[in-house]
Coordinates of C-alpha atoms in Angstrom, one line a residue:
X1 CA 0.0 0.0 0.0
X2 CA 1.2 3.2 -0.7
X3 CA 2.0 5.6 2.3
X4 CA 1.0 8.5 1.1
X5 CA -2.2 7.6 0.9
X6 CA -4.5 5.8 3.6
X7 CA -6.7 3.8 1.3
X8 CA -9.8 5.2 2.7
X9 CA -11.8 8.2 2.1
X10 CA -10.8 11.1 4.0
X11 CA -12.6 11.0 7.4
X12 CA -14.9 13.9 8.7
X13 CA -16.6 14.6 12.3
X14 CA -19.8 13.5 11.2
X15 CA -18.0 10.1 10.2
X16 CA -15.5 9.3 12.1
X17 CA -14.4 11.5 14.9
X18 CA -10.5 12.6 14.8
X19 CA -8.0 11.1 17.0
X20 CA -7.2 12.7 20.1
X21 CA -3.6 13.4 20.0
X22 CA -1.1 14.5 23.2
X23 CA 2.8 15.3 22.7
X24 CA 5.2 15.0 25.4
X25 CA 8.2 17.3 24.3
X26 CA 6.4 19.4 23.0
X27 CA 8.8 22.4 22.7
X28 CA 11.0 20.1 20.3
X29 CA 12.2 21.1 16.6
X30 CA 10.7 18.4 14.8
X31 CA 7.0 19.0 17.1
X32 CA 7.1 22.6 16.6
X33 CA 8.3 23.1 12.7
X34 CA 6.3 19.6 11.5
X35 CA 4.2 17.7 13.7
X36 CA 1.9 19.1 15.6
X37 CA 1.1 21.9 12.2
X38 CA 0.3 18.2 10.7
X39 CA -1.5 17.5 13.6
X40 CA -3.5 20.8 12.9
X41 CA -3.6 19.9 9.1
X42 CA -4.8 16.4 9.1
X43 CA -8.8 15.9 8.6
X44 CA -8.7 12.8 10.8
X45 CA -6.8 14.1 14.0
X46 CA -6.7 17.0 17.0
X47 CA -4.4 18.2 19.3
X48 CA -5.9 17.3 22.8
X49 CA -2.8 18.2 25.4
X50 CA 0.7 19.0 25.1
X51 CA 4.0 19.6 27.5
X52 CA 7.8 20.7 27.7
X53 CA 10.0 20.3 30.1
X54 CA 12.7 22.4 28.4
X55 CA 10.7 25.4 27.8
X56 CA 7.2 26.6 27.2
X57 CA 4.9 24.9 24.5
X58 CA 4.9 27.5 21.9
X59 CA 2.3 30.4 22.0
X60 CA 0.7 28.9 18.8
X61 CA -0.4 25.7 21.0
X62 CA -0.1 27.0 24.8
X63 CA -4.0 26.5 24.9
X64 CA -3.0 22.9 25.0
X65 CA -0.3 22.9 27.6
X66 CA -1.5 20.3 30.7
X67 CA 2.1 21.4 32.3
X68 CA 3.6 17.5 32.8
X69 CA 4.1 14.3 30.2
X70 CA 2.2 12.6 33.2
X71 CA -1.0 14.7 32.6
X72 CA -0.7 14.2 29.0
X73 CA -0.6 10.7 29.5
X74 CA -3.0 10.8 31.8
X75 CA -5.1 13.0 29.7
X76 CA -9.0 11.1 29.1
X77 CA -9.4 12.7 25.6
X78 CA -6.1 11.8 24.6
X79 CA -6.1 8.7 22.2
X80 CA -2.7 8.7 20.9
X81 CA 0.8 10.2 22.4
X82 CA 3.5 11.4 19.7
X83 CA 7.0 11.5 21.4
X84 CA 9.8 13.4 19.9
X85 CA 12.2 12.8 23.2
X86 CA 16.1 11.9 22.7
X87 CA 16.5 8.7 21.9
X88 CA 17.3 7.3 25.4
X89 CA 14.0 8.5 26.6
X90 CA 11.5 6.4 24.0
X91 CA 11.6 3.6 25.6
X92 CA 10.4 4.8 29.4
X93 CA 7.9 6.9 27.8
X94 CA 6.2 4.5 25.6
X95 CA 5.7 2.5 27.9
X96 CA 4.2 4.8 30.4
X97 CA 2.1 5.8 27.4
X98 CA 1.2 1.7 26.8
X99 CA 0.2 1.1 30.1
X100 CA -2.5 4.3 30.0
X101 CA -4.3 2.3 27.0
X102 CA -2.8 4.9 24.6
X103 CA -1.4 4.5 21.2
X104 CA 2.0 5.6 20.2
X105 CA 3.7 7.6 17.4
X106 CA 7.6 7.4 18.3
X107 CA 10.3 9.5 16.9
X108 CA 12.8 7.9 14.6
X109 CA 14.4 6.2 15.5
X110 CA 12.9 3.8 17.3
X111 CA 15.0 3.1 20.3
X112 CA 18.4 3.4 21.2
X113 CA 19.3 -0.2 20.6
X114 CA 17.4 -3.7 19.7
X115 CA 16.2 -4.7 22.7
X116 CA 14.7 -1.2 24.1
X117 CA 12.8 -1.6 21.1
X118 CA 11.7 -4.8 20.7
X119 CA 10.4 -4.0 25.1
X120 CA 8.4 -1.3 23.5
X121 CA 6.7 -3.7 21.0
X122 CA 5.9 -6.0 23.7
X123 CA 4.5 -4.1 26.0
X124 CA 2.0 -2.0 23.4
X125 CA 1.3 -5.5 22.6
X126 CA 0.1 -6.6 25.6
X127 CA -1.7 -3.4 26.1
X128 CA -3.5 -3.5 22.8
X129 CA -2.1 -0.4 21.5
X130 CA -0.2 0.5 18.0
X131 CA 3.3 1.4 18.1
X132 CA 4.5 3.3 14.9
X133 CA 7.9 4.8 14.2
X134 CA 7.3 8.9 13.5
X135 CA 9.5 8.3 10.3
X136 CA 8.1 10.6 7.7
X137 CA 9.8 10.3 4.3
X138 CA 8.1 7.3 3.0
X139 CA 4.9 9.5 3.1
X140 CA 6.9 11.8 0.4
X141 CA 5.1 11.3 -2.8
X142 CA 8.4 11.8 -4.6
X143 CA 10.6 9.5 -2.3
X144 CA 7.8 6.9 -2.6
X145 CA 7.5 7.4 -6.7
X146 CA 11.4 6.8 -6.9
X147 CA 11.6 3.7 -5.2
X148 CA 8.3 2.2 -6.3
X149 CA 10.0 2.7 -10.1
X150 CA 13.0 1.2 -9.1
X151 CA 11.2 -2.0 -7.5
X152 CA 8.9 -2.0 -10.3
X153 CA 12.1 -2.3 -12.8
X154 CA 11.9 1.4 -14.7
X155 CA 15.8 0.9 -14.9
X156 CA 16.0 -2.6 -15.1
X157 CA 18.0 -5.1 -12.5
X158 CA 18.8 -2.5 -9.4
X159 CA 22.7 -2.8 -9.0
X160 CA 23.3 0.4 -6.5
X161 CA 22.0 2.2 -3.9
X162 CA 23.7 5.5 -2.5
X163 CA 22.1 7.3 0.1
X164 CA 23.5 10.1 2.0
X165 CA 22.5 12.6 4.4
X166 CA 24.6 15.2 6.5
X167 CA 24.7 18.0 8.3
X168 CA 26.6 19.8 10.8
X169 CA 25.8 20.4 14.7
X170 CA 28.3 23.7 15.6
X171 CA 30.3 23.5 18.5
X172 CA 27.5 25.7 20.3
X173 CA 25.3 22.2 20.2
X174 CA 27.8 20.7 23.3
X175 CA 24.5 19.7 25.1
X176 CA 22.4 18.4 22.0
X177 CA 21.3 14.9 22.8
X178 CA 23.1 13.5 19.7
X179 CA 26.5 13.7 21.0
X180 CA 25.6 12.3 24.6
X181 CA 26.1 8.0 24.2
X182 CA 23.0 7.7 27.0
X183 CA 20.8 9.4 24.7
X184 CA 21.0 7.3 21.7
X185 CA 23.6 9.8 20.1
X186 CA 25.6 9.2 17.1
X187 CA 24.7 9.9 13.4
X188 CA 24.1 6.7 12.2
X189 CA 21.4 5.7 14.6
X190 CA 20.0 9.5 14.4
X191 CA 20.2 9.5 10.5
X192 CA 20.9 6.2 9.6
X193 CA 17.3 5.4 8.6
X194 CA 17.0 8.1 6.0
X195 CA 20.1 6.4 3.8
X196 CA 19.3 2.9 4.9
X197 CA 15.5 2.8 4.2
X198 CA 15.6 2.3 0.2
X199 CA 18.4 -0.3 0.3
X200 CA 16.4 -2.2 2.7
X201 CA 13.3 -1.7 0.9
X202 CA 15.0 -2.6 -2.3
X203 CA 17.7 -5.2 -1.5
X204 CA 16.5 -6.4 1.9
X205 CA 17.9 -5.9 5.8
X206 CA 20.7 -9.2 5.4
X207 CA 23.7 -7.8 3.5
X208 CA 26.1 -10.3 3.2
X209 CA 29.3 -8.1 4.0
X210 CA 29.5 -4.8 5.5
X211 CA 32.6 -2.5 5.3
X212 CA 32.6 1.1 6.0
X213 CA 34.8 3.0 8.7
X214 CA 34.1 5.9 11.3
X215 CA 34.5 9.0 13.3
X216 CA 34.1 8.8 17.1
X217 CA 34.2 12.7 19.2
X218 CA 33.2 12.3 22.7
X219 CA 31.6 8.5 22.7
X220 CA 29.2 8.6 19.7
X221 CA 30.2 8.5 15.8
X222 CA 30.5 12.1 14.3
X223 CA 30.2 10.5 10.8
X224 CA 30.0 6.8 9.2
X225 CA 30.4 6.0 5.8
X226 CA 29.8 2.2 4.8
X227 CA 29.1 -0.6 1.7
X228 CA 26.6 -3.2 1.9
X229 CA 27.1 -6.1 -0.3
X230 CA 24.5 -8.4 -1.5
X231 CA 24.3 -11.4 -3.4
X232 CA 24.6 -10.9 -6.9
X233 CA 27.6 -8.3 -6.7
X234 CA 24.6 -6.1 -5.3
X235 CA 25.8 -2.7 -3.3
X236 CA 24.5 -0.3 -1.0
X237 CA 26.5 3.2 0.0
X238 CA 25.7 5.1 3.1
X239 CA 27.4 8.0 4.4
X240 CA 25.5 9.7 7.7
X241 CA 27.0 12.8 9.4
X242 CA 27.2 15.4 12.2
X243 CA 30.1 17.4 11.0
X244 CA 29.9 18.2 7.0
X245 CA 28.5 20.7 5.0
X246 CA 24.4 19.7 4.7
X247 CA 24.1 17.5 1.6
X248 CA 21.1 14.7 0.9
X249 CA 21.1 12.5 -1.9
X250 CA 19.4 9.1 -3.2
X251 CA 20.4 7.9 -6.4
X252 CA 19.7 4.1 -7.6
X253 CA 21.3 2.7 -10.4
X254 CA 19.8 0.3 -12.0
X255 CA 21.1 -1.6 -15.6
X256 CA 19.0 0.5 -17.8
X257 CA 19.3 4.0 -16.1
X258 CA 19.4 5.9 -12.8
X259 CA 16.7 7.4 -10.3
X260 CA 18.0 10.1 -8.1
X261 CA 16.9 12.7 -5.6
X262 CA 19.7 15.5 -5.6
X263 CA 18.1 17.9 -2.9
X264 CA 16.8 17.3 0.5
X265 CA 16.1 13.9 -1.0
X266 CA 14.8 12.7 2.5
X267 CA 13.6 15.8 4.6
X268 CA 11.8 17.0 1.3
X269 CA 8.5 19.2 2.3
X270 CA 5.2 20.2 -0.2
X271 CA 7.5 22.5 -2.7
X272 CA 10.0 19.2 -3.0
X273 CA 8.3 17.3 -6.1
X274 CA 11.0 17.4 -8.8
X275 CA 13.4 13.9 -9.3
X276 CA 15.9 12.5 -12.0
X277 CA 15.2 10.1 -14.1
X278 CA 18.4 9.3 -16.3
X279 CA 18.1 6.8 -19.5
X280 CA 21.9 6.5 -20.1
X281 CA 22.7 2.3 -19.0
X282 CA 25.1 1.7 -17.1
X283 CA 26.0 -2.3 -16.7
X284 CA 29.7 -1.6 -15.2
X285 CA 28.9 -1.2 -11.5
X286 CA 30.0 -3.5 -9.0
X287 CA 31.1 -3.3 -4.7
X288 CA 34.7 -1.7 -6.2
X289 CA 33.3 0.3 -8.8
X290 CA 31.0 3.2 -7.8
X291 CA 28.5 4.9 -9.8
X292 CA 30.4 7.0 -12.2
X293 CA 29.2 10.2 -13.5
X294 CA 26.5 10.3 -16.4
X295 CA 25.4 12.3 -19.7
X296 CA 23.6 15.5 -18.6
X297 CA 21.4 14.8 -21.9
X298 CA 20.4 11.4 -20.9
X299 CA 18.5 13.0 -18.0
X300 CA 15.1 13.7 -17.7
X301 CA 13.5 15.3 -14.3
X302 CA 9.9 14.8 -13.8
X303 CA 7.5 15.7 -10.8
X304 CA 4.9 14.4 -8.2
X305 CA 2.0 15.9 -6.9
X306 CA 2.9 17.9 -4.4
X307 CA 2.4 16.8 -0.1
X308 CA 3.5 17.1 3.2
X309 CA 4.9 13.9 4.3
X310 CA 4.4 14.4 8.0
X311 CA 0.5 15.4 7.3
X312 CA 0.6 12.1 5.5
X313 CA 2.0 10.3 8.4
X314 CA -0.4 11.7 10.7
X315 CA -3.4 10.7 9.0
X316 CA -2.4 7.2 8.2
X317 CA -1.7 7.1 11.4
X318 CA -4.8 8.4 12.9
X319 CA -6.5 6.0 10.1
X320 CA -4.8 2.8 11.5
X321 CA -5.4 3.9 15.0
X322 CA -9.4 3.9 14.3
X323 CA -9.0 0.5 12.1
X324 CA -9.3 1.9 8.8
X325 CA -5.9 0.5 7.4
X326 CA -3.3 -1.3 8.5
X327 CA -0.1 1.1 9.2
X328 CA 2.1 0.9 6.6
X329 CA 5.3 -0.3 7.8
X330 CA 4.9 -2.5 10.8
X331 CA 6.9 -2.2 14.5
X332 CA 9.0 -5.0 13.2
X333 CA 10.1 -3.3 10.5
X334 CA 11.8 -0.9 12.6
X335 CA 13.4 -3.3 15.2
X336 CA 14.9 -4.8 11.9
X337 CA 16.1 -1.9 10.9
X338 CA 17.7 -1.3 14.5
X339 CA 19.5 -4.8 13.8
X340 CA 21.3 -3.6 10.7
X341 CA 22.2 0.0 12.4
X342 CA 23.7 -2.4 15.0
X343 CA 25.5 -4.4 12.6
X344 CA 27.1 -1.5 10.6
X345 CA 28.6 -0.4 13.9
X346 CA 30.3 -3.7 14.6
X347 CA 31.6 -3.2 11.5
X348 CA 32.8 0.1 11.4
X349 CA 34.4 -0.2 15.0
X350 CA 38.0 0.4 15.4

Protein backbone atom coordinates (compact mmCIF):
# COMPACT_ATOMS: atom_id res chain seq x y z
CA UNK A 1 0.00 0.00 0.00
CA UNK A 2 1.20 3.24 -0.66
CA UNK A 3 1.96 5.58 2.35
CA UNK A 4 1.05 8.49 1.09
CA UNK A 5 -2.21 7.64 0.87
CA UNK A 6 -4.50 5.76 3.65
CA UNK A 7 -6.71 3.83 1.26
CA UNK A 8 -9.84 5.22 2.66
CA UNK A 9 -11.76 8.21 2.08
CA UNK A 10 -10.82 11.12 4.05
CA UNK A 11 -12.64 10.97 7.39
CA UNK A 12 -14.87 13.89 8.69
CA UNK A 13 -16.61 14.59 12.31
CA UNK A 14 -19.83 13.46 11.16
CA UNK A 15 -18.04 10.10 10.23
CA UNK A 16 -15.51 9.31 12.13
CA UNK A 17 -14.37 11.51 14.89
CA UNK A 18 -10.47 12.58 14.84
CA UNK A 19 -8.00 11.09 17.02
CA UNK A 20 -7.18 12.69 20.13
CA UNK A 21 -3.57 13.41 20.04
CA UNK A 22 -1.10 14.49 23.25
CA UNK A 23 2.77 15.32 22.74
CA UNK A 24 5.24 14.98 25.36
CA UNK A 25 8.22 17.32 24.25
CA UNK A 26 6.37 19.37 22.97
CA UNK A 27 8.83 22.37 22.66
CA UNK A 28 11.01 20.12 20.29
CA UNK A 29 12.15 21.12 16.60
CA UNK A 30 10.70 18.38 14.79
CA UNK A 31 6.97 18.95 17.12
CA UNK A 32 7.08 22.58 16.63
CA UNK A 33 8.27 23.10 12.68
CA UNK A 34 6.32 19.59 11.52
CA UNK A 35 4.25 17.69 13.74
CA UNK A 36 1.91 19.14 15.63
CA UNK A 37 1.11 21.90 12.19
CA UNK A 38 0.28 18.16 10.66
CA UNK A 39 -1.53 17.53 13.62
CA UNK A 40 -3.51 20.75 12.89
CA UNK A 41 -3.64 19.90 9.14
CA UNK A 42 -4.83 16.39 9.10
CA UNK A 43 -8.82 15.90 8.64
CA UNK A 44 -8.68 12.78 10.81
CA UNK A 45 -6.81 14.07 13.99
CA UNK A 46 -6.70 17.01 17.01
CA UNK A 47 -4.41 18.15 19.25
CA UNK A 48 -5.86 17.31 22.82
CA UNK A 49 -2.83 18.21 25.35
CA UNK A 50 0.67 19.04 25.14
CA UNK A 51 3.99 19.58 27.47
CA UNK A 52 7.81 20.75 27.74
CA UNK A 53 10.01 20.31 30.15
CA UNK A 54 12.69 22.37 28.42
CA UNK A 55 10.69 25.44 27.80
CA UNK A 56 7.16 26.61 27.23
CA UNK A 57 4.93 24.89 24.53
CA UNK A 58 4.88 27.52 21.90
CA UNK A 59 2.29 30.35 21.99
CA UNK A 60 0.67 28.89 18.78
CA UNK A 61 -0.40 25.68 20.99
CA UNK A 62 -0.05 26.98 24.79
CA UNK A 63 -4.01 26.51 24.92
CA UNK A 64 -3.01 22.95 24.95
CA UNK A 65 -0.35 22.85 27.60
CA UNK A 66 -1.51 20.34 30.74
CA UNK A 67 2.05 21.39 32.33
CA UNK A 68 3.63 17.55 32.84
CA UNK A 69 4.14 14.29 30.16
CA UNK A 70 2.16 12.57 33.20
CA UNK A 71 -1.00 14.69 32.64
CA UNK A 72 -0.67 14.16 29.01
CA UNK A 73 -0.65 10.70 29.45
CA UNK A 74 -3.03 10.80 31.78
CA UNK A 75 -5.09 12.99 29.74
CA UNK A 76 -9.01 11.15 29.13
CA UNK A 77 -9.44 12.66 25.59
CA UNK A 78 -6.12 11.83 24.63
CA UNK A 79 -6.11 8.72 22.16
CA UNK A 80 -2.69 8.72 20.94
CA UNK A 81 0.78 10.20 22.40
CA UNK A 82 3.49 11.44 19.72
CA UNK A 83 6.99 11.55 21.40
CA UNK A 84 9.80 13.45 19.90
CA UNK A 85 12.19 12.78 23.17
CA UNK A 86 16.05 11.88 22.74
CA UNK A 87 16.46 8.72 21.90
CA UNK A 88 17.31 7.31 25.38
CA UNK A 89 14.05 8.49 26.65
CA UNK A 90 11.49 6.37 23.95
CA UNK A 91 11.65 3.62 25.62
CA UNK A 92 10.36 4.76 29.41
CA UNK A 93 7.92 6.88 27.76
CA UNK A 94 6.21 4.53 25.56
CA UNK A 95 5.69 2.47 27.91
CA UNK A 96 4.24 4.77 30.39
CA UNK A 97 2.05 5.85 27.35
CA UNK A 98 1.16 1.70 26.82
CA UNK A 99 0.17 1.13 30.09
CA UNK A 100 -2.46 4.26 29.99
CA UNK A 101 -4.25 2.32 26.99
CA UNK A 102 -2.80 4.94 24.61
CA UNK A 103 -1.45 4.49 21.22
CA UNK A 104 1.98 5.61 20.22
CA UNK A 105 3.71 7.56 17.40
CA UNK A 106 7.60 7.42 18.30
CA UNK A 107 10.32 9.55 16.90
CA UNK A 108 12.81 7.90 14.55
CA UNK A 109 14.42 6.21 15.53
CA UNK A 110 12.89 3.83 17.34
CA UNK A 111 15.00 3.05 20.34
CA UNK A 112 18.40 3.41 21.19
CA UNK A 113 19.31 -0.23 20.59
CA UNK A 114 17.40 -3.73 19.67
CA UNK A 115 16.20 -4.75 22.74
CA UNK A 116 14.67 -1.24 24.08
CA UNK A 117 12.76 -1.56 21.12
CA UNK A 118 11.69 -4.83 20.68
CA UNK A 119 10.41 -3.99 25.09
CA UNK A 120 8.40 -1.34 23.53
CA UNK A 121 6.69 -3.70 20.95
CA UNK A 122 5.89 -5.96 23.66
CA UNK A 123 4.48 -4.11 25.97
CA UNK A 124 2.03 -1.99 23.37
CA UNK A 125 1.33 -5.45 22.55
CA UNK A 126 0.13 -6.56 25.58
CA UNK A 127 -1.67 -3.44 26.10
CA UNK A 128 -3.46 -3.49 22.85
CA UNK A 129 -2.08 -0.36 21.45
CA UNK A 130 -0.22 0.47 18.03
CA UNK A 131 3.35 1.37 18.11
CA UNK A 132 4.53 3.25 14.86
CA UNK A 133 7.85 4.76 14.19
CA UNK A 134 7.33 8.95 13.49
CA UNK A 135 9.49 8.35 10.30
CA UNK A 136 8.06 10.60 7.68
CA UNK A 137 9.78 10.30 4.33
CA UNK A 138 8.06 7.34 3.04
CA UNK A 139 4.91 9.46 3.08
CA UNK A 140 6.93 11.77 0.40
CA UNK A 141 5.09 11.30 -2.81
CA UNK A 142 8.45 11.76 -4.57
CA UNK A 143 10.60 9.53 -2.27
CA UNK A 144 7.77 6.86 -2.62
CA UNK A 145 7.46 7.38 -6.68
CA UNK A 146 11.37 6.79 -6.94
CA UNK A 147 11.63 3.66 -5.19
CA UNK A 148 8.34 2.24 -6.28
CA UNK A 149 9.96 2.74 -10.07
CA UNK A 150 13.03 1.23 -9.13
CA UNK A 151 11.25 -1.97 -7.54
CA UNK A 152 8.93 -2.00 -10.27
CA UNK A 153 12.11 -2.29 -12.85
CA UNK A 154 11.88 1.42 -14.71
CA UNK A 155 15.85 0.89 -14.93
CA UNK A 156 16.04 -2.64 -15.07
CA UNK A 157 18.01 -5.15 -12.55
CA UNK A 158 18.76 -2.53 -9.36
CA UNK A 159 22.70 -2.81 -9.02
CA UNK A 160 23.33 0.42 -6.52
CA UNK A 161 22.01 2.21 -3.86
CA UNK A 162 23.74 5.46 -2.45
CA UNK A 163 22.09 7.27 0.08
CA UNK A 164 23.50 10.07 2.03
CA UNK A 165 22.49 12.58 4.45
CA UNK A 166 24.55 15.16 6.53
CA UNK A 167 24.69 18.00 8.26
CA UNK A 168 26.64 19.85 10.77
CA UNK A 169 25.79 20.39 14.66
CA UNK A 170 28.35 23.73 15.60
CA UNK A 171 30.25 23.46 18.46
CA UNK A 172 27.49 25.72 20.29
CA UNK A 173 25.28 22.24 20.19
CA UNK A 174 27.75 20.73 23.29
CA UNK A 175 24.54 19.67 25.10
CA UNK A 176 22.40 18.38 22.01
CA UNK A 177 21.26 14.95 22.78
CA UNK A 178 23.09 13.47 19.74
CA UNK A 179 26.51 13.65 21.05
CA UNK A 180 25.61 12.29 24.62
CA UNK A 181 26.08 8.04 24.22
CA UNK A 182 22.99 7.66 27.04
CA UNK A 183 20.80 9.40 24.66
CA UNK A 184 21.03 7.31 21.68
CA UNK A 185 23.59 9.85 20.12
CA UNK A 186 25.60 9.19 17.12
CA UNK A 187 24.65 9.92 13.38
CA UNK A 188 24.10 6.66 12.24
CA UNK A 189 21.41 5.70 14.59
CA UNK A 190 19.95 9.47 14.40
CA UNK A 191 20.16 9.51 10.49
CA UNK A 192 20.93 6.23 9.56
CA UNK A 193 17.31 5.43 8.55
CA UNK A 194 17.03 8.06 6.04
CA UNK A 195 20.07 6.38 3.77
CA UNK A 196 19.25 2.94 4.92
CA UNK A 197 15.48 2.83 4.20
CA UNK A 198 15.64 2.29 0.22
CA UNK A 199 18.40 -0.29 0.33
CA UNK A 200 16.42 -2.18 2.73
CA UNK A 201 13.26 -1.65 0.87
CA UNK A 202 14.99 -2.59 -2.32
CA UNK A 203 17.72 -5.24 -1.55
CA UNK A 204 16.55 -6.42 1.91
CA UNK A 205 17.94 -5.86 5.77
CA UNK A 206 20.69 -9.16 5.40
CA UNK A 207 23.72 -7.84 3.50
CA UNK A 208 26.13 -10.26 3.24
CA UNK A 209 29.28 -8.12 4.04
CA UNK A 210 29.48 -4.81 5.51
CA UNK A 211 32.63 -2.53 5.27
CA UNK A 212 32.62 1.10 6.04
CA UNK A 213 34.78 2.98 8.71
CA UNK A 214 34.14 5.86 11.28
CA UNK A 215 34.47 8.98 13.31
CA UNK A 216 34.07 8.82 17.06
CA UNK A 217 34.20 12.74 19.23
CA UNK A 218 33.20 12.26 22.70
CA UNK A 219 31.60 8.54 22.72
CA UNK A 220 29.22 8.61 19.73
CA UNK A 221 30.18 8.54 15.79
CA UNK A 222 30.52 12.13 14.29
CA UNK A 223 30.24 10.46 10.82
CA UNK A 224 30.00 6.82 9.21
CA UNK A 225 30.40 5.96 5.78
CA UNK A 226 29.82 2.23 4.80
CA UNK A 227 29.09 -0.60 1.73
CA UNK A 228 26.55 -3.21 1.93
CA UNK A 229 27.11 -6.07 -0.31
CA UNK A 230 24.53 -8.44 -1.48
CA UNK A 231 24.30 -11.38 -3.37
CA UNK A 232 24.57 -10.90 -6.90
CA UNK A 233 27.56 -8.29 -6.67
CA UNK A 234 24.60 -6.06 -5.27
CA UNK A 235 25.76 -2.69 -3.28
CA UNK A 236 24.50 -0.27 -1.03
CA UNK A 237 26.45 3.19 -0.04
CA UNK A 238 25.73 5.14 3.14
CA UNK A 239 27.41 8.02 4.39
CA UNK A 240 25.52 9.66 7.68
CA UNK A 241 26.96 12.81 9.44
CA UNK A 242 27.19 15.42 12.21
CA UNK A 243 30.12 17.35 11.02
CA UNK A 244 29.87 18.19 7.05
CA UNK A 245 28.47 20.69 5.02
CA UNK A 246 24.45 19.66 4.66
CA UNK A 247 24.06 17.47 1.57
CA UNK A 248 21.05 14.69 0.94
CA UNK A 249 21.09 12.45 -1.91
CA UNK A 250 19.44 9.08 -3.24
CA UNK A 251 20.36 7.93 -6.44
CA UNK A 252 19.67 4.05 -7.59
CA UNK A 253 21.30 2.69 -10.43
CA UNK A 254 19.83 0.29 -12.00
CA UNK A 255 21.08 -1.58 -15.59
CA UNK A 256 19.04 0.52 -17.76
CA UNK A 257 19.29 4.05 -16.08
CA UNK A 258 19.38 5.86 -12.82
CA UNK A 259 16.69 7.40 -10.35
CA UNK A 260 17.96 10.10 -8.05
CA UNK A 261 16.85 12.70 -5.61
CA UNK A 262 19.69 15.47 -5.64
CA UNK A 263 18.13 17.88 -2.87
CA UNK A 264 16.81 17.32 0.49
CA UNK A 265 16.12 13.91 -0.97
CA UNK A 266 14.84 12.72 2.45
CA UNK A 267 13.64 15.80 4.62
CA UNK A 268 11.84 16.95 1.30
CA UNK A 269 8.52 19.20 2.31
CA UNK A 270 5.21 20.19 -0.24
CA UNK A 271 7.46 22.53 -2.68
CA UNK A 272 9.96 19.20 -3.05
CA UNK A 273 8.28 17.26 -6.07
CA UNK A 274 11.01 17.44 -8.78
CA UNK A 275 13.41 13.85 -9.31
CA UNK A 276 15.91 12.49 -11.95
CA UNK A 277 15.25 10.11 -14.06
CA UNK A 278 18.37 9.31 -16.33
CA UNK A 279 18.12 6.76 -19.54
CA UNK A 280 21.89 6.55 -20.10
CA UNK A 281 22.74 2.33 -19.03
CA UNK A 282 25.07 1.67 -17.10
CA UNK A 283 26.00 -2.34 -16.75
CA UNK A 284 29.69 -1.59 -15.25
CA UNK A 285 28.88 -1.22 -11.49
CA UNK A 286 30.04 -3.53 -8.96
CA UNK A 287 31.05 -3.27 -4.71
CA UNK A 288 34.69 -1.73 -6.20
CA UNK A 289 33.28 0.31 -8.85
CA UNK A 290 30.96 3.16 -7.77
CA UNK A 291 28.51 4.92 -9.76
CA UNK A 292 30.40 7.01 -12.25
CA UNK A 293 29.22 10.17 -13.50
CA UNK A 294 26.47 10.29 -16.36
CA UNK A 295 25.37 12.25 -19.66
CA UNK A 296 23.55 15.54 -18.57
CA UNK A 297 21.40 14.84 -21.90
CA UNK A 298 20.36 11.37 -20.87
CA UNK A 299 18.52 13.04 -17.96
CA UNK A 300 15.11 13.71 -17.72
CA UNK A 301 13.52 15.31 -14.33
CA UNK A 302 9.93 14.78 -13.84
CA UNK A 303 7.46 15.69 -10.83
CA UNK A 304 4.87 14.44 -8.20
CA UNK A 305 1.96 15.91 -6.89
CA UNK A 306 2.86 17.87 -4.41
CA UNK A 307 2.35 16.77 -0.13
CA UNK A 308 3.50 17.08 3.22
CA UNK A 309 4.95 13.92 4.28
CA UNK A 310 4.42 14.45 8.02
CA UNK A 311 0.53 15.45 7.29
CA UNK A 312 0.64 12.15 5.49
CA UNK A 313 2.05 10.25 8.35
CA UNK A 314 -0.42 11.73 10.72
CA UNK A 315 -3.39 10.69 9.01
CA UNK A 316 -2.40 7.16 8.18
CA UNK A 317 -1.74 7.14 11.41
CA UNK A 318 -4.85 8.44 12.92
CA UNK A 319 -6.55 6.01 10.11
CA UNK A 320 -4.83 2.82 11.52
CA UNK A 321 -5.38 3.86 15.04
CA UNK A 322 -9.40 3.95 14.29
CA UNK A 323 -8.96 0.49 12.06
CA UNK A 324 -9.34 1.88 8.83
CA UNK A 325 -5.90 0.52 7.42
CA UNK A 326 -3.29 -1.27 8.53
CA UNK A 327 -0.09 1.06 9.25
CA UNK A 328 2.11 0.92 6.58
CA UNK A 329 5.25 -0.29 7.79
CA UNK A 330 4.89 -2.47 10.80
CA UNK A 331 6.93 -2.19 14.51
CA UNK A 332 9.02 -4.96 13.22
CA UNK A 333 10.15 -3.35 10.53
CA UNK A 334 11.76 -0.89 12.64
CA UNK A 335 13.41 -3.34 15.20
CA UNK A 336 14.90 -4.85 11.87
CA UNK A 337 16.10 -1.87 10.91
CA UNK A 338 17.68 -1.29 14.50
CA UNK A 339 19.55 -4.85 13.76
CA UNK A 340 21.28 -3.61 10.71
CA UNK A 341 22.18 -0.04 12.38
CA UNK A 342 23.68 -2.36 14.98
CA UNK A 343 25.55 -4.37 12.61
CA UNK A 344 27.05 -1.46 10.61
CA UNK A 345 28.57 -0.36 13.94
CA UNK A 346 30.30 -3.66 14.56
CA UNK A 347 31.60 -3.24 11.49
CA UNK A 348 32.84 0.08 11.44
CA UNK A 349 34.40 -0.20 14.99
CA UNK A 350 38.04 0.40 15.35
Amino acid sequence: MDPTDSGAEAPTPNTVPPVGFGVIGANSFVANAAVLPAIDAAVNSRLVATASRSSHVPERWRSTDVGSYEAVIAHPEVEAVYIPLPNGMHREWTERAAAAGKHVLCEKPLASDVASATAMATACTAAGVLLAEAWMTPFHRRYREVVRRAIAGDIGDVVAVDGSFRFTIGPEADGNYRWDPHQGGGALLDVGIYCLGAIVEIFGDHPETIRGTRVIRGGVDASTAAMLEYAGGRVGFIGCSFVDEPFQQLVIDGTLGTLAIATEAFTGGIDDTGYVHDTDPNVELSADTPPPTRNPDSEHTLHVDANDPYQSMIEAFADAVRGGSEWPRPVERSIEMLALVERIKEATRD
